[in-house]
């Protein structure tokens, strides 16, 4: 989500849009205002301790967060034409500020609790989040959904109106995410150049399914290396849990934990892999899948959510039911069929050119224009 906001803001700047990104101040050494480019600022707002806080504890600080945003605006004598909020917590803040400033409000949920719960009923979402997301849907002027499927789900399950939801995909930096030489990439990452590599990249949340990749790898005919990018290399309970599982499955000697890596390193890591595996219960879009395809690496993923829009089944990867056996079978098929693998690799990058940030920003800019025009027409009446 942070990548999305930064990249979208900088791409919108090319359309002469000025963007202020308000976020909670979490680091005492960070300046209050960071200028990303002449048109884009990140503004840190005090709300609670100037330190990281678990997302489940943030709601209590929303009133002071919104109040301090308004005070910052008043000090600068600034005026905004529109609010674009991201995630439900920011959406609640945006809802209050939109009412206070009498301007339109666009939101992008990125993940919706109701849809997560439908995908994984055994993991209930916080009632407060469910309630606030429902309230947001009732009050915002427009919702940007990354896929047609999410638009349909917003209307069918969450009560959004047909005119309220626009479909605009997330983007990928096609200048950064480019194919690298696979053997050279493996050498730099100290991976066996002769043994296939399966990659998982993302949060090590059980919802994302890194454990399913380990279970699938243990069932495969091919003894592939497994690279897991995410989490911390020390004191991380999710990493420890996966390490324990790898030992139980007797595959720990070929599982490599790299921890969370800087974004600039990810093209090298995607290029080192034969296949990127995305075994989530649900993905609104599937940014890791898009980045992987941009680097020429096929993807095997759960047949769910935005992944069905990103991956062309049988052409750039496979979409399978969320079951270790299905993943194992498709991964073995790819690794044992060189011609098929070469075809998918060759098709991968072209399949995601439509997700360039320039294209995404143009579509978002059009939505902003339409909403502002609608608001002006209402005032004129």
Short mmCIF file of C-alpha atoms in Angstrom, two decimals:
data_model
loop_
_atom_site.label_atom_id
_atom_site.label_comp_id
_atom_site.label_asym_id
_atom_site.label_seq_id
_atom_site.Cartn_x
_atom_site.Cartn_y
_atom_site.Cartn_z
CA UNK A 1 0.00 0.00 0.00
CA UNK A 2 2.88 2.38 0.76
CA UNK A 3 4.37 1.64 -2.66
CA UNK A 4 0.99 2.30 -4.27
CA UNK A 5 0.54 5.68 -2.59
CA UNK A 6 4.06 6.90 -3.32
CA UNK A 7 4.10 5.77 -6.95
CA UNK A 8 0.60 7.05 -7.67
CA UNK A 9 1.32 10.44 -6.11
CA UNK A 10 4.53 10.88 -8.09
CA UNK A 11 2.82 9.78 -11.31
CA UNK A 12 -0.07 12.20 -10.67
CA UNK A 13 2.47 15.01 -10.29
CA UNK A 14 3.17 14.63 -14.02
CA UNK A 15 -0.45 15.67 -14.58
CA UNK A 16 0.20 18.83 -12.51
CA UNK A 17 -1.62 17.48 -9.46
CA UNK A 18 -0.27 18.60 -6.08
CA UNK A 19 -0.45 15.86 -3.46
CA UNK A 20 -0.02 15.99 0.31
CA UNK A 21 0.24 12.54 1.89
CA UNK A 22 -0.68 12.66 5.58
CA UNK A 23 0.58 9.82 7.75
CA UNK A 24 1.08 9.23 11.46
CA UNK A 25 4.48 10.31 12.84
CA UNK A 26 6.30 7.14 13.97
CA UNK A 27 9.96 8.21 14.05
CA UNK A 28 11.33 11.10 16.13
CA UNK A 29 14.25 11.63 13.75
CA UNK A 30 11.99 12.08 10.71
CA UNK A 31 11.20 15.68 9.68
CA UNK A 32 7.56 16.67 9.73
CA UNK A 33 7.53 17.38 6.00
CA UNK A 34 9.39 15.32 3.40
CA UNK A 35 9.35 16.65 -0.17
CA UNK A 36 9.23 13.64 -2.53
CA UNK A 37 9.25 15.91 -5.57
CA UNK A 38 8.17 19.52 -6.25
CA UNK A 39 4.49 18.49 -6.33
CA UNK A 40 4.38 15.77 -3.65
CA UNK A 41 4.90 16.02 0.13
CA UNK A 42 4.72 13.43 2.90
CA UNK A 43 3.51 15.13 6.08
CA UNK A 44 3.98 13.41 9.44
CA UNK A 45 1.21 14.11 11.94
CA UNK A 46 1.47 13.55 15.69
CA UNK A 47 -1.19 11.16 16.97
CA UNK A 48 -0.28 9.04 19.95
CA UNK A 49 3.31 7.92 20.63
CA UNK A 50 5.91 8.88 18.03
CA UNK A 51 6.66 5.20 17.52
CA UNK A 52 5.27 2.24 15.58
CA UNK A 53 1.94 0.94 16.92
CA UNK A 54 0.08 -2.22 15.96
CA UNK A 55 -2.64 -1.46 13.44
CA UNK A 56 -5.31 -2.82 15.81
CA UNK A 57 -4.45 -0.07 18.31
CA UNK A 58 -4.58 2.88 15.89
CA UNK A 59 -8.31 3.62 15.85
CA UNK A 60 -8.22 5.42 19.23
CA UNK A 61 -5.84 8.02 17.80
CA UNK A 62 -7.96 8.94 14.76
CA UNK A 63 -9.68 11.97 16.40
CA UNK A 64 -6.37 13.65 17.27
CA UNK A 65 -4.93 12.60 13.90
CA UNK A 66 -7.73 14.34 12.01
CA UNK A 67 -7.63 17.38 14.31
CA UNK A 68 -3.88 17.82 13.79
CA UNK A 69 -4.24 17.44 10.02
CA UNK A 70 -6.79 20.26 10.04
CA UNK A 71 -4.53 22.42 12.21
CA UNK A 72 -1.66 21.86 9.77
CA UNK A 73 -3.91 22.91 6.89
CA UNK A 74 -5.00 26.05 8.77
CA UNK A 75 -1.40 27.04 9.58
CA UNK A 76 -0.53 26.83 5.91
CA UNK A 77 -3.78 28.46 4.82
CA UNK A 78 -4.08 25.56 2.41
CA UNK A 79 -7.10 24.31 0.55
CA UNK A 80 -7.75 20.88 -0.92
CA UNK A 81 -10.04 19.94 -3.78
CA UNK A 82 -10.44 16.28 -2.88
CA UNK A 83 -9.42 13.59 -0.37
CA UNK A 84 -8.19 10.16 -1.49
CA UNK A 85 -7.92 7.80 1.50
CA UNK A 86 -6.27 4.39 1.61
CA UNK A 87 -7.27 1.51 3.93
CA UNK A 88 -10.18 1.71 6.37
CA UNK A 89 -8.40 3.64 9.14
CA UNK A 90 -7.41 6.45 6.80
CA UNK A 91 -10.87 6.21 5.30
CA UNK A 92 -12.45 7.04 8.67
CA UNK A 93 -10.12 10.03 9.03
CA UNK A 94 -10.91 11.05 5.45
CA UNK A 95 -14.64 10.82 6.09
CA UNK A 96 -14.37 13.28 9.00
CA UNK A 97 -12.13 15.69 7.10
CA UNK A 98 -14.29 15.60 3.97
CA UNK A 99 -17.27 16.65 6.09
CA UNK A 100 -15.24 19.35 7.87
CA UNK A 101 -13.77 20.78 4.66
CA UNK A 102 -16.90 20.18 2.54
CA UNK A 103 -15.02 18.40 -0.24
CA UNK A 104 -15.40 15.08 -2.06
CA UNK A 105 -13.89 11.85 -0.77
CA UNK A 106 -12.50 8.95 -2.82
CA UNK A 107 -11.31 5.79 -1.09
CA UNK A 108 -9.30 2.70 -2.00
CA UNK A 109 -9.67 -0.09 0.54
CA UNK A 110 -6.71 -2.25 -0.65
CA UNK A 111 -8.20 -5.04 1.50
CA UNK A 112 -11.78 -5.37 2.72
CA UNK A 113 -12.57 -7.23 5.94
CA UNK A 114 -15.83 -8.60 4.55
CA UNK A 115 -14.09 -10.11 1.53
CA UNK A 116 -11.23 -11.49 3.65
CA UNK A 117 -13.79 -13.15 5.90
CA UNK A 118 -15.61 -14.67 2.95
CA UNK A 119 -12.30 -16.08 1.68
CA UNK A 120 -11.21 -17.38 5.10
CA UNK A 121 -14.27 -17.83 7.38
CA UNK A 122 -12.22 -19.35 10.22
CA UNK A 123 -10.37 -16.05 10.78
CA UNK A 124 -12.95 -13.47 11.92
CA UNK A 125 -12.21 -9.80 11.30
CA UNK A 126 -12.60 -7.13 14.03
CA UNK A 127 -16.26 -6.01 14.27
CA UNK A 128 -15.12 -2.36 14.44
CA UNK A 129 -13.37 -2.65 11.09
CA UNK A 130 -16.39 -4.33 9.50
CA UNK A 131 -18.66 -1.56 10.80
CA UNK A 132 -16.39 1.31 9.73
CA UNK A 133 -15.85 -0.11 6.23
CA UNK A 134 -19.62 -0.40 5.82
CA UNK A 135 -20.04 3.20 6.96
CA UNK A 136 -17.36 4.33 4.53
CA UNK A 137 -19.12 2.64 1.63
CA UNK A 138 -22.30 4.51 2.57
CA UNK A 139 -20.60 7.93 2.77
CA UNK A 140 -17.74 8.19 0.24
CA UNK A 141 -18.34 9.75 -3.15
CA UNK A 142 -16.34 7.16 -5.07
CA UNK A 143 -14.52 3.87 -4.49
CA UNK A 144 -11.58 2.78 -6.63
CA UNK A 145 -11.39 -1.02 -6.89
CA UNK A 146 -8.41 -2.74 -8.52
CA UNK A 147 -10.43 -5.38 -10.40
CA UNK A 148 -13.86 -5.99 -11.90
CA UNK A 149 -14.31 -8.88 -9.44
CA UNK A 150 -13.78 -6.59 -6.44
CA UNK A 151 -16.24 -4.08 -7.90
CA UNK A 152 -18.82 -6.88 -8.21
CA UNK A 153 -18.14 -8.02 -4.63
CA UNK A 154 -18.43 -4.45 -3.30
CA UNK A 155 -21.83 -4.13 -4.92
CA UNK A 156 -23.08 -7.65 -4.13
CA UNK A 157 -21.82 -8.11 -0.58
CA UNK A 158 -21.15 -4.59 0.75
CA UNK A 159 -23.97 -2.46 -0.63
CA UNK A 160 -21.98 -0.13 -2.89
CA UNK A 161 -23.90 1.36 -5.82
CA UNK A 162 -23.03 0.66 -9.44
CA UNK A 163 -22.16 4.32 -10.10
CA UNK A 164 -19.99 4.54 -6.99
CA UNK A 165 -17.22 2.09 -7.93
CA UNK A 166 -14.56 2.65 -10.60
CA UNK A 167 -12.15 -0.12 -11.62
CA UNK A 168 -8.53 0.99 -11.88
CA UNK A 169 -5.70 -1.53 -11.40
CA UNK A 170 -2.68 -1.05 -9.20
CA UNK A 171 0.58 -0.29 -10.97
CA UNK A 172 4.11 -1.56 -11.35
CA UNK A 173 7.35 0.30 -12.00
CA UNK A 174 8.30 -1.18 -15.37
CA UNK A 175 11.65 0.66 -15.31
CA UNK A 176 12.67 -0.96 -12.01
CA UNK A 177 11.11 -4.39 -12.44
CA UNK A 178 12.92 -5.77 -15.48
CA UNK A 179 14.33 -9.26 -16.16
CA UNK A 180 17.90 -9.90 -14.97
CA UNK A 181 20.20 -12.78 -15.86
CA UNK A 182 18.93 -15.74 -13.82
CA UNK A 183 22.27 -17.42 -13.20
CA UNK A 184 23.97 -14.18 -12.22
CA UNK A 185 21.09 -13.34 -9.88
CA UNK A 186 21.41 -16.71 -8.16
CA UNK A 187 25.14 -16.29 -7.80
CA UNK A 188 24.65 -12.93 -6.09
CA UNK A 189 22.08 -14.48 -3.72
CA UNK A 190 24.27 -17.54 -2.99
CA UNK A 191 21.71 -19.95 -4.41
CA UNK A 192 22.52 -23.26 -6.11
CA UNK A 193 22.56 -22.45 -9.85
CA UNK A 194 21.55 -26.01 -10.79
CA UNK A 195 18.55 -26.40 -8.50
CA UNK A 196 15.17 -24.76 -9.34
CA UNK A 197 14.06 -21.87 -7.11
CA UNK A 198 10.52 -21.20 -5.85
CA UNK A 199 9.89 -17.75 -4.38
CA UNK A 200 7.45 -16.39 -1.82
CA UNK A 201 7.54 -12.60 -1.32
CA UNK A 202 5.27 -10.75 1.08
CA UNK A 203 4.04 -10.50 4.64
CA UNK A 204 4.41 -13.79 6.51
CA UNK A 205 0.82 -13.54 7.67
CA UNK A 206 -0.95 -16.95 7.57
CA UNK A 207 -3.54 -15.31 5.29
CA UNK A 208 -0.76 -14.98 2.67
CA UNK A 209 -0.04 -18.71 2.88
CA UNK A 210 3.76 -19.13 3.07
CA UNK A 211 3.13 -22.37 4.99
CA UNK A 212 1.18 -23.74 2.03
CA UNK A 213 4.21 -23.23 -0.21
CA UNK A 214 6.35 -25.28 2.21
CA UNK A 215 3.75 -28.05 2.28
CA UNK A 216 3.55 -28.05 -1.52
CA UNK A 217 7.34 -28.15 -1.86
CA UNK A 218 7.48 -31.19 0.41
CA UNK A 219 5.00 -32.98 -1.90
CA UNK A 220 6.77 -32.17 -5.18
CA UNK A 221 8.84 -34.59 -7.24
CA UNK A 222 11.34 -31.79 -7.90
CA UNK A 223 13.52 -30.92 -4.90
CA UNK A 224 13.43 -27.18 -5.46
CA UNK A 225 15.01 -24.48 -3.34
CA UNK A 226 12.48 -22.29 -1.56
CA UNK A 227 13.27 -18.60 -1.01
CA UNK A 228 11.07 -16.71 1.46
CA UNK A 229 11.26 -12.90 1.43
CA UNK A 230 9.49 -11.19 4.32
CA UNK A 231 9.59 -10.82 8.07
CA UNK A 232 12.64 -10.34 10.30
CA UNK A 233 15.61 -12.66 10.54
CA UNK A 234 15.67 -12.54 14.34
CA UNK A 235 12.90 -12.56 16.93
CA UNK A 236 10.11 -13.05 14.37
CA UNK A 237 7.48 -15.56 15.51
CA UNK A 238 6.21 -16.04 11.94
CA UNK A 239 9.69 -16.87 10.66
CA UNK A 240 10.26 -19.24 13.58
CA UNK A 241 6.95 -20.97 12.88
CA UNK A 242 7.88 -21.50 9.23
CA UNK A 243 11.34 -22.74 10.19
CA UNK A 244 9.75 -25.27 12.54
CA UNK A 245 7.35 -26.39 9.81
CA UNK A 246 10.22 -26.79 7.32
CA UNK A 247 12.01 -29.07 9.81
CA UNK A 248 8.88 -31.14 10.34
CA UNK A 249 8.51 -31.51 6.57
CA UNK A 250 12.20 -32.45 6.28
CA UNK A 251 12.94 -29.69 3.75
CA UNK A 252 14.70 -27.16 5.98
CA UNK A 253 18.06 -27.65 4.22
CA UNK A 254 16.65 -26.15 1.03
CA UNK A 255 14.56 -23.30 2.51
CA UNK A 256 16.25 -19.88 2.53
CA UNK A 257 14.85 -17.03 4.66
CA UNK A 258 16.03 -13.65 3.37
CA UNK A 259 13.92 -11.41 5.61
CA UNK A 260 12.27 -8.26 4.28
CA UNK A 261 14.37 -6.84 1.45
CA UNK A 262 14.58 -3.30 0.03
CA UNK A 263 12.37 -2.79 -3.00
CA UNK A 264 15.41 -2.07 -5.17
CA UNK A 265 16.64 -5.64 -4.58
CA UNK A 266 13.40 -7.34 -5.54
CA UNK A 267 13.98 -7.45 -9.35
CA UNK A 268 17.15 -9.46 -8.70
CA UNK A 269 15.25 -11.85 -6.41
CA UNK A 270 12.33 -12.31 -8.81
CA UNK A 271 14.81 -12.95 -11.64
CA UNK A 272 16.64 -15.59 -9.59
CA UNK A 273 13.42 -17.60 -9.21
CA UNK A 274 11.98 -20.11 -11.64
CA UNK A 275 8.49 -19.45 -10.29
CA UNK A 276 6.91 -17.01 -7.84
CA UNK A 277 4.23 -18.66 -5.70
CA UNK A 278 1.29 -16.63 -4.34
CA UNK A 279 -0.79 -18.97 -2.12
CA UNK A 280 -2.94 -16.29 -0.41
CA UNK A 281 -6.53 -16.90 0.58
CA UNK A 282 -7.38 -13.68 -1.25
CA UNK A 283 -5.59 -10.74 -2.93
CA UNK A 284 -7.28 -7.49 -3.90
CA UNK A 285 -4.75 -7.16 -6.70
CA UNK A 286 -1.57 -9.19 -6.24
CA UNK A 287 1.36 -6.79 -6.52
CA UNK A 288 4.01 -9.49 -6.01
CA UNK A 289 2.54 -11.40 -8.94
CA UNK A 290 2.68 -8.33 -11.21
CA UNK A 291 6.26 -7.50 -10.19
CA UNK A 292 7.31 -11.09 -10.82
CA UNK A 293 5.74 -11.16 -14.28
CA UNK A 294 7.41 -7.83 -15.11
CA UNK A 295 10.72 -9.57 -14.37
CA UNK A 296 9.85 -12.46 -16.71
CA UNK A 297 9.13 -14.96 -13.92
CA UNK A 298 5.91 -17.02 -14.18
CA UNK A 299 3.51 -17.20 -11.23
CA UNK A 300 1.51 -20.02 -9.68
CA UNK A 301 -1.21 -18.57 -7.46
CA UNK A 302 -4.52 -19.20 -5.77
CA UNK A 303 -7.53 -18.81 -8.04
CA UNK A 304 -8.90 -15.89 -6.05
CA UNK A 305 -9.46 -12.13 -6.12
CA UNK A 306 -7.25 -9.91 -8.24
CA UNK A 307 -4.87 -12.76 -9.04
CA UNK A 308 -7.40 -13.93 -11.62
CA UNK A 309 -7.00 -10.60 -13.43
CA UNK A 310 -3.20 -10.51 -13.26
CA UNK A 311 -2.28 -14.08 -14.24
CA UNK A 312 -3.29 -15.52 -17.59
CA UNK A 313 -3.89 -19.18 -16.75
CA UNK A 314 -1.76 -21.45 -18.94
CA UNK A 315 -0.01 -18.46 -20.56
CA UNK A 316 1.91 -16.63 -17.82
CA UNK A 317 1.39 -19.07 -14.97
CA UNK A 318 -1.32 -21.12 -13.30
CA UNK A 319 -4.33 -20.37 -11.10
CA UNK A 320 -5.18 -23.26 -8.79
CA UNK A 321 -7.47 -24.09 -5.85
CA UNK A 322 -5.85 -23.24 -2.53
CA UNK A 323 -4.54 -26.73 -1.77
CA UNK A 324 -0.92 -27.87 -1.40
CA UNK A 325 -1.45 -30.81 -3.75
CA UNK A 326 -2.69 -28.63 -6.61
CA UNK A 327 0.23 -26.23 -6.15
CA UNK A 328 2.72 -29.13 -6.10
CA UNK A 329 1.31 -30.62 -9.29
CA UNK A 330 1.40 -27.35 -11.27
CA UNK A 331 4.87 -26.42 -10.01
CA UNK A 332 6.23 -29.82 -11.04
CA UNK A 333 4.57 -29.44 -14.45
CA UNK A 334 6.28 -26.10 -15.01
CA UNK A 335 9.70 -27.28 -13.84
CA UNK A 336 9.54 -30.51 -15.88
CA UNK A 337 8.36 -28.92 -19.16
CA UNK A 338 11.11 -26.61 -20.48
CA UNK A 339 9.20 -25.53 -23.61
CA UNK A 340 6.12 -24.56 -21.59
CA UNK A 341 8.26 -22.73 -19.05
CA UNK A 342 10.09 -20.82 -21.80
CA UNK A 343 6.75 -19.82 -23.37
CA UNK A 344 5.40 -18.49 -20.07
CA UNK A 345 8.60 -16.61 -19.30
CA UNK A 346 8.56 -14.97 -22.73
CA UNK A 347 4.91 -13.91 -22.36
CA UNK A 348 5.18 -12.67 -18.77
CA UNK A 349 6.45 -9.11 -19.15
CA UNK A 350 4.21 -8.09 -22.05
CA UNK A 351 1.18 -9.26 -20.08
CA UNK A 352 1.66 -6.55 -17.40
CA UNK A 353 2.59 -3.54 -19.54
CA UNK A 354 -1.00 -2.31 -19.06
CA UNK A 355 -0.19 -1.77 -15.37
CA UNK A 356 2.33 1.03 -15.91
CA UNK A 357 2.02 3.83 -13.34
CA UNK A 358 1.52 6.36 -16.12
CA UNK A 359 -1.59 4.49 -17.27
CA UNK A 360 -2.90 4.07 -13.71
CA UNK A 361 -2.36 7.75 -12.86
CA UNK A 362 -4.18 8.89 -16.01
CA UNK A 363 -7.23 6.83 -15.04
CA UNK A 364 -7.19 8.06 -11.42
CA UNK A 365 -6.80 11.66 -12.66
CA UNK A 366 -9.89 11.19 -14.83
CA UNK A 367 -11.87 10.02 -11.77
CA UNK A 368 -10.70 13.05 -9.76
CA UNK A 369 -11.74 15.39 -12.58
CA UNK A 370 -15.18 13.79 -12.88
CA UNK A 371 -15.83 14.01 -9.12
CA UNK A 372 -14.73 17.64 -8.87
CA UNK A 373 -16.87 18.52 -11.89
CA UNK A 374 -19.89 16.78 -10.31
CA UNK A 375 -19.36 18.70 -7.04
CA UNK A 376 -19.11 22.03 -8.91
CA UNK A 377 -22.33 21.28 -10.80
CA UNK A 378 -24.14 20.59 -7.52
CA UNK A 379 -22.91 23.90 -6.07
CA UNK A 380 -24.00 25.76 -9.22
CA UNK A 381 -27.50 24.31 -8.90
#
